[in-house]
Amino acid sequence: MEKKMTGADMETRFNPQAIEAELYKAWEESGAFVAHREEGKKPFTIVMPPPNITGQLHMGHAMDCILQDAPIRYHRMKGDPTLWLPGTDHAAIATEVKIVEAMRKEGLTKQGIGREAFLERAWNWKKEYGGRIVHQQRKMGVSCDWSRERFTMDEGCSKAVREVFVRLFEKGLIYRGQRMINWCPACRSALSDAEVVYKEQASHLWHIRYPGADGSEGVVVATTRPETMLGDTGVAVNPADERYTELVGKKVILPIMNKEIPVVADEYVEMDFGTGAVKMTPAHDPNDFEVAQRHNLEIITVTNDDGTMNENAGRFAGMDPMECRKAVVEELEKLGLLVKIEDYSHNVGFCYRHENTPVEPRLSEQWFVKMKPLAEPAIAAVKEGKTKFVPDRFSKIYYNWMENIRDWCISRQLWWGHRIPAWYCEECGEMTVSREDPACCPKCGGKLHQDEDVLDTWFSSALWPFSTLGWPEETEDLKYFYPTSMLVTGYDIIFFWVARMIFSGIEHMGETPFETVLIHGLVRDEQGRKMSKSLGNGVDPLEVVEEYGADALRFSLVMGVSPGNDTRYSTEKVEAARNFANKVWNASRFVLMNVNERKEFEVSKLETADKWILSRLQEAIRDVSDHMEDGDFGLAATKIYDFAWSEFCDWYIELSKSRLLGEDGESKETVKAVLLFVLENLLKLLHPFMPFLTEQVYKYLPETEGFLMLQKWPETNAELIFSEDEQRMQGIMEIIRTIRNLRSEMNVAPSKRTRLMLLPAEGWSETLRGGDGYFRRLAGASETELLDSRDTVKEKTVSAVIAAGELFIPLGDLVDFEKEIIRLGKELENLQKEMNRSRGMLNNQGFLAKAPAALVQAEKDKLEAAVAKAAALQNRIAELKENV
RNA sequence: GGGAUUAUAGCUCAGUUGGUUAGAGCACCACGUUGACAUCGUGGGGGUCAUAGGUUCGAGUCCUACUAAUCCCACCA
């Protein structure tokens, strides 16, 4: 057994680097993070949003970590069976893009090495980067249950994916079909609507004449993408548009291709945009596709998988779209069919993994999830409050998306991911969708090949809250921990992830997966810009941890942050948090250098200051607990900060010094016991935010065993609330502040001690007598004299009127009565303003009649005090005037 | 086009259900080697809470309008 350490062993500075790794190891090895089911007790469960295995953790992840670890540690200390389930996501597209990029540097291609070899590389990648991420999370101090760590492509999760796919297919909620989808030429894959990011682009509107087939002048169409005309199969106008009534039903000539195409009338066309005539490219525009369906227009695809023009584009085949656009425009100009070019700015969709690659709407055979039937109960669940968004406004965003949802394209033309469990018979063409890999065609016994595509990565993430607990098996964990308590995530993935988990949970588990969804904002840089690779303004959380410690980073990310709002990262904030950690460390050091045994205090022996700090502690416990419950971690952290620094350190510790050095043994014992009691409670309150610091300090506390992280969360104790003593203490504090203030104003050197005379107000004599040591220690008083009446003040003094009475500091020749009169006069003036305000309120019948009685009384008391103070000030001024 | 958020001290931001002298950190000024801490202490300066109305006995807080910034959704070619 190692020797118990004491305050004397503590360094003068908190040194996080020296202790973090060791503490984390000790926690983890002891099994403190592992969740245990306790029947009859309601668990607190969070499934961690699995970081992508694409690279390393960024500030957003750090934010995720602290916002989950804080409530997890809080609930664990409260004694709830607590599970925080970690894991990582295979991130199909994102990872594949990275791997392909890495391979390109080696001169390799996917196709070159083949599917099997590629997947081997991918698994190696997962091992390396998945491991790195988990390592980084540990550095942040996350207290998650690593024994339950999962990966979206591990055996269990893959089984869940397969089960869900087959179930939905059997229910008719998954189907395969030719639809207009978003195609990323860089991924060479389909994307879902959510994976397209629109960006405003400056462009042009080209006006092109399509001559009439009968030799008439035909029609002028306007387009933003002239190259797509190669795939045009019609022109549409609004049926009500009189300009074109004649033309409807006739044919025009598609220039360059020299092909006759029909003019059709369709409501979709807006008469007042462009020329009122729209070229129809059904294979490359969703709206055109719909029009084509209604009018039986031909559908011609003119691009390849990689975005280049295909053989249908005739002599433009092989060009990339921009090249082709230029060539087409030139050609049209030559033909005299380019009527005009207008400047035009419009939104262009880009791939969310290839920021500079525009997505191409394209007709393609893909797999889809039918969303309407899944969305409806998911909307209802949130409306009924079964899942609550915090802050509530995010439920509106959720409704808006869910109510306008379109079918979800889930197939991706990638290799890294869950392969679609569909097989096609090479003999009869029959499609088989199956939980188990079939050996041959169930219909004809013919040879099968599996669908080449994999699933959208979000298909497996959608199952995360239950697949990680063992579903589709009915495991004990699943029964006990589902539905989970809370999901913590950024608003940027509400559509991608949160919404999909909610409808999946309802569909497959019959219950929404979370009680609350706590949404946080983005961590931005110091100028408020989004942190991004391309800007190079990202800050690596690990570097911050190295330099300032995990606790400082954690605290800086929550302090003063309000739920749902973006926050700016700045080193100043981290420094402030680091300073706070050091402050707590040193306060602890002070306490522990003076207290080396654990003794209870007796309430009957408590002095005013003790009762004050114990009372303040009760309020801190209450507020912090309330804020933890509400998910207001910013307020919780602020409360702890203020209590620890402005009350415990600045006042109680300072006040304790005179007693610790004093002769009164009983007072000394009491103050020691209170110091230890308050410190220990403070450490507990702070632990969810600064786990390393608090755990380390806990080791030095006398007679403790085990980890702080497993100690009981403090509860308020009504017997330790002393309102009257709080007021007494406020009186003492006011005197100290006033003296400091006066000395500062009079330029009295801090080292110079001055006498203090106090004329107590009614009922304050006892308190002031007891304050002597405090005034000496904290206000530079050499001695304190209690006066019986003001007449006894014979010396030249500066004075002040405070709640506890009047105070006088004899400063001899430093005192200038004229200036004193002016100074006190100003104070009186302010006081009179305050009295006027107060009288105004109390003369207001409405206020008297409608405001709560306690408030009215409080105002009366305030006025009374002000009146008394004003009278005293007037007396003093009169007195001084006589002496001038 | 629809929706959301933000606007409070020089900067970054708090401010719980409306309760009446609006807070913090950083920055600034003055002073300070009192054995926990200079990653500190004491004192100070600094805001008509974007603007205009309204509700109320009372508005930073609620309502309406307006201005500005940011974001999300939709996508008229």
mmCIF file of N, CA and C in Angstrom, chain A residues 90 123 150-165 417-419 421 435 455 459-460 463-464 467-468 471-472:
data_model
loop_
_atom_site.group_PDB
_atom_site.id
_atom_site.type_symbol
_atom_site.label_atom_id
_atom_site.label_comp_id
_atom_site.label_asym_id
_atom_site.label_seq_id
_atom_site.Cartn_x
_atom_site.Cartn_y
_atom_site.Cartn_z
ATOM 1 N N HIS A 90 -17.750 3.363 -39.999
ATOM 2 C CA HIS A 90 -16.891 3.056 -41.150
ATOM 3 C C HIS A 90 -16.913 4.163 -42.198
ATOM 4 N N TRP A 123 -9.710 -2.387 -44.217
ATOM 5 C CA TRP A 123 -9.712 -2.894 -42.830
ATOM 6 C C TRP A 123 -8.436 -2.497 -42.093
ATOM 7 N N ARG A 150 -18.093 -0.580 -30.067
ATOM 8 C CA ARG A 150 -18.603 -1.189 -31.306
ATOM 9 C C ARG A 150 -18.085 -0.455 -32.549
ATOM 10 N N PHE A 151 -18.278 -1.109 -33.672
ATOM 11 C CA PHE A 151 -17.898 -0.533 -34.967
ATOM 12 C C PHE A 151 -19.057 -0.849 -35.914
ATOM 13 N N THR A 152 -19.403 0.124 -36.749
ATOM 14 C CA THR A 152 -20.609 -0.075 -37.579
ATOM 15 C C THR A 152 -20.511 -1.272 -38.518
ATOM 16 N N MET A 153 -19.272 -1.748 -38.749
ATOM 17 C CA MET A 153 -19.164 -2.901 -39.645
ATOM 18 C C MET A 153 -18.731 -4.163 -38.907
ATOM 19 N N ASP A 154 -18.829 -4.139 -37.576
ATOM 20 C CA ASP A 154 -18.488 -5.378 -36.883
ATOM 21 C C ASP A 154 -19.600 -6.390 -37.120
ATOM 22 N N GLU A 155 -19.401 -7.584 -36.618
ATOM 23 C CA GLU A 155 -20.310 -8.670 -36.946
ATOM 24 C C GLU A 155 -21.749 -8.376 -36.536
ATOM 25 N N GLY A 156 -21.892 -7.912 -35.303
ATOM 26 C CA GLY A 156 -23.239 -7.664 -34.794
ATOM 27 C C GLY A 156 -23.961 -6.562 -35.560
ATOM 28 N N CYS A 157 -23.250 -5.453 -35.772
ATOM 29 C CA CYS A 157 -23.879 -4.338 -36.483
ATOM 30 C C CYS A 157 -24.213 -4.753 -37.913
ATOM 31 N N SER A 158 -23.357 -5.555 -38.522
ATOM 32 C CA SER A 158 -23.614 -5.999 -39.885
ATOM 33 C C SER A 158 -24.844 -6.898 -39.937
ATOM 34 N N LYS A 159 -24.996 -7.675 -38.904
ATOM 35 C CA LYS A 159 -26.154 -8.545 -38.829
ATOM 36 C C LYS A 159 -27.435 -7.712 -38.720
ATOM 37 N N ALA A 160 -27.350 -6.667 -37.915
ATOM 38 C CA ALA A 160 -28.496 -5.781 -37.756
ATOM 39 C C ALA A 160 -28.850 -5.121 -39.086
ATOM 40 N N VAL A 161 -27.829 -4.705 -39.801
ATOM 41 C CA VAL A 161 -28.049 -4.064 -41.097
ATOM 42 C C VAL A 161 -28.764 -5.024 -42.044
ATOM 43 N N ARG A 162 -28.280 -6.219 -42.088
ATOM 44 C CA ARG A 162 -28.853 -7.233 -42.964
ATOM 45 C C ARG A 162 -30.328 -7.487 -42.597
ATOM 46 N N GLU A 163 -30.562 -7.618 -41.309
ATOM 47 C CA GLU A 163 -31.923 -7.885 -40.817
ATOM 48 C C GLU A 163 -32.875 -6.749 -41.200
ATOM 49 N N VAL A 164 -32.420 -5.530 -40.992
ATOM 50 C CA VAL A 164 -33.263 -4.376 -41.297
ATOM 51 C C VAL A 164 -33.545 -4.309 -42.790
ATOM 52 N N PHE A 165 -32.513 -4.545 -43.568
ATOM 53 C CA PHE A 165 -32.697 -4.474 -45.014
ATOM 54 C C PHE A 165 -33.751 -5.481 -45.465
ATOM 55 N N GLY A 417 -18.208 -0.829 -47.243
ATOM 56 C CA GLY A 417 -19.506 -0.662 -46.607
ATOM 57 C C GLY A 417 -20.232 -1.994 -46.539
ATOM 58 N N HIS A 418 -21.499 -1.911 -46.121
ATOM 59 C CA HIS A 418 -22.319 -3.127 -46.047
ATOM 60 C C HIS A 418 -22.848 -3.442 -47.436
ATOM 61 N N ARG A 419 -22.465 -4.591 -47.953
ATOM 62 C CA ARG A 419 -22.900 -4.932 -49.290
ATOM 63 C C ARG A 419 -24.384 -5.259 -49.275
ATOM 64 N N PRO A 421 -27.686 -7.004 -49.610
ATOM 65 C CA PRO A 421 -27.956 -8.447 -49.578
ATOM 66 C C PRO A 421 -28.987 -8.838 -50.636
ATOM 67 N N ARG A 435 -31.432 -12.985 -45.673
ATOM 68 C CA ARG A 435 -30.644 -12.822 -44.451
ATOM 69 C C ARG A 435 -29.354 -13.617 -44.535
ATOM 70 N N LEU A 455 -24.283 -0.116 -48.978
ATOM 71 C CA LEU A 455 -25.298 0.779 -48.441
ATOM 72 C C LEU A 455 -24.710 2.110 -47.993
ATOM 73 N N PHE A 459 -27.142 4.298 -43.286
ATOM 74 C CA PHE A 459 -28.099 3.195 -43.098
ATOM 75 C C PHE A 459 -27.731 2.411 -41.835
ATOM 76 N N SER A 460 -26.439 2.182 -41.647
ATOM 77 C CA SER A 460 -26.039 1.462 -40.434
ATOM 78 C C SER A 460 -26.026 2.372 -39.214
ATOM 79 N N LEU A 463 -29.136 2.599 -37.132
ATOM 80 C CA LEU A 463 -29.504 1.501 -36.226
ATOM 81 C C LEU A 463 -28.684 1.521 -34.937
ATOM 82 N N TRP A 464 -27.765 2.469 -34.853
ATOM 83 C CA TRP A 464 -26.767 2.521 -33.782
ATOM 84 C C TRP A 464 -27.319 2.353 -32.359
ATOM 85 N N SER A 467 -28.510 -1.531 -32.499
ATOM 86 C CA SER A 467 -27.585 -2.543 -33.028
ATOM 87 C C SER A 467 -26.401 -2.716 -32.073
ATOM 88 N N THR A 468 -26.012 -1.620 -31.418
ATOM 89 C CA THR A 468 -24.871 -1.698 -30.500
ATOM 90 C C THR A 468 -25.218 -2.432 -29.211
ATOM 91 N N TRP A 471 -29.183 -5.958 -30.783
ATOM 92 C CA TRP A 471 -30.263 -6.257 -31.713
ATOM 93 C C TRP A 471 -29.672 -6.834 -32.993
ATOM 94 N N PRO A 472 -30.275 -7.792 -33.666
ATOM 95 C CA PRO A 472 -31.629 -8.310 -33.445
ATOM 96 C C PRO A 472 -31.767 -9.357 -32.349
#
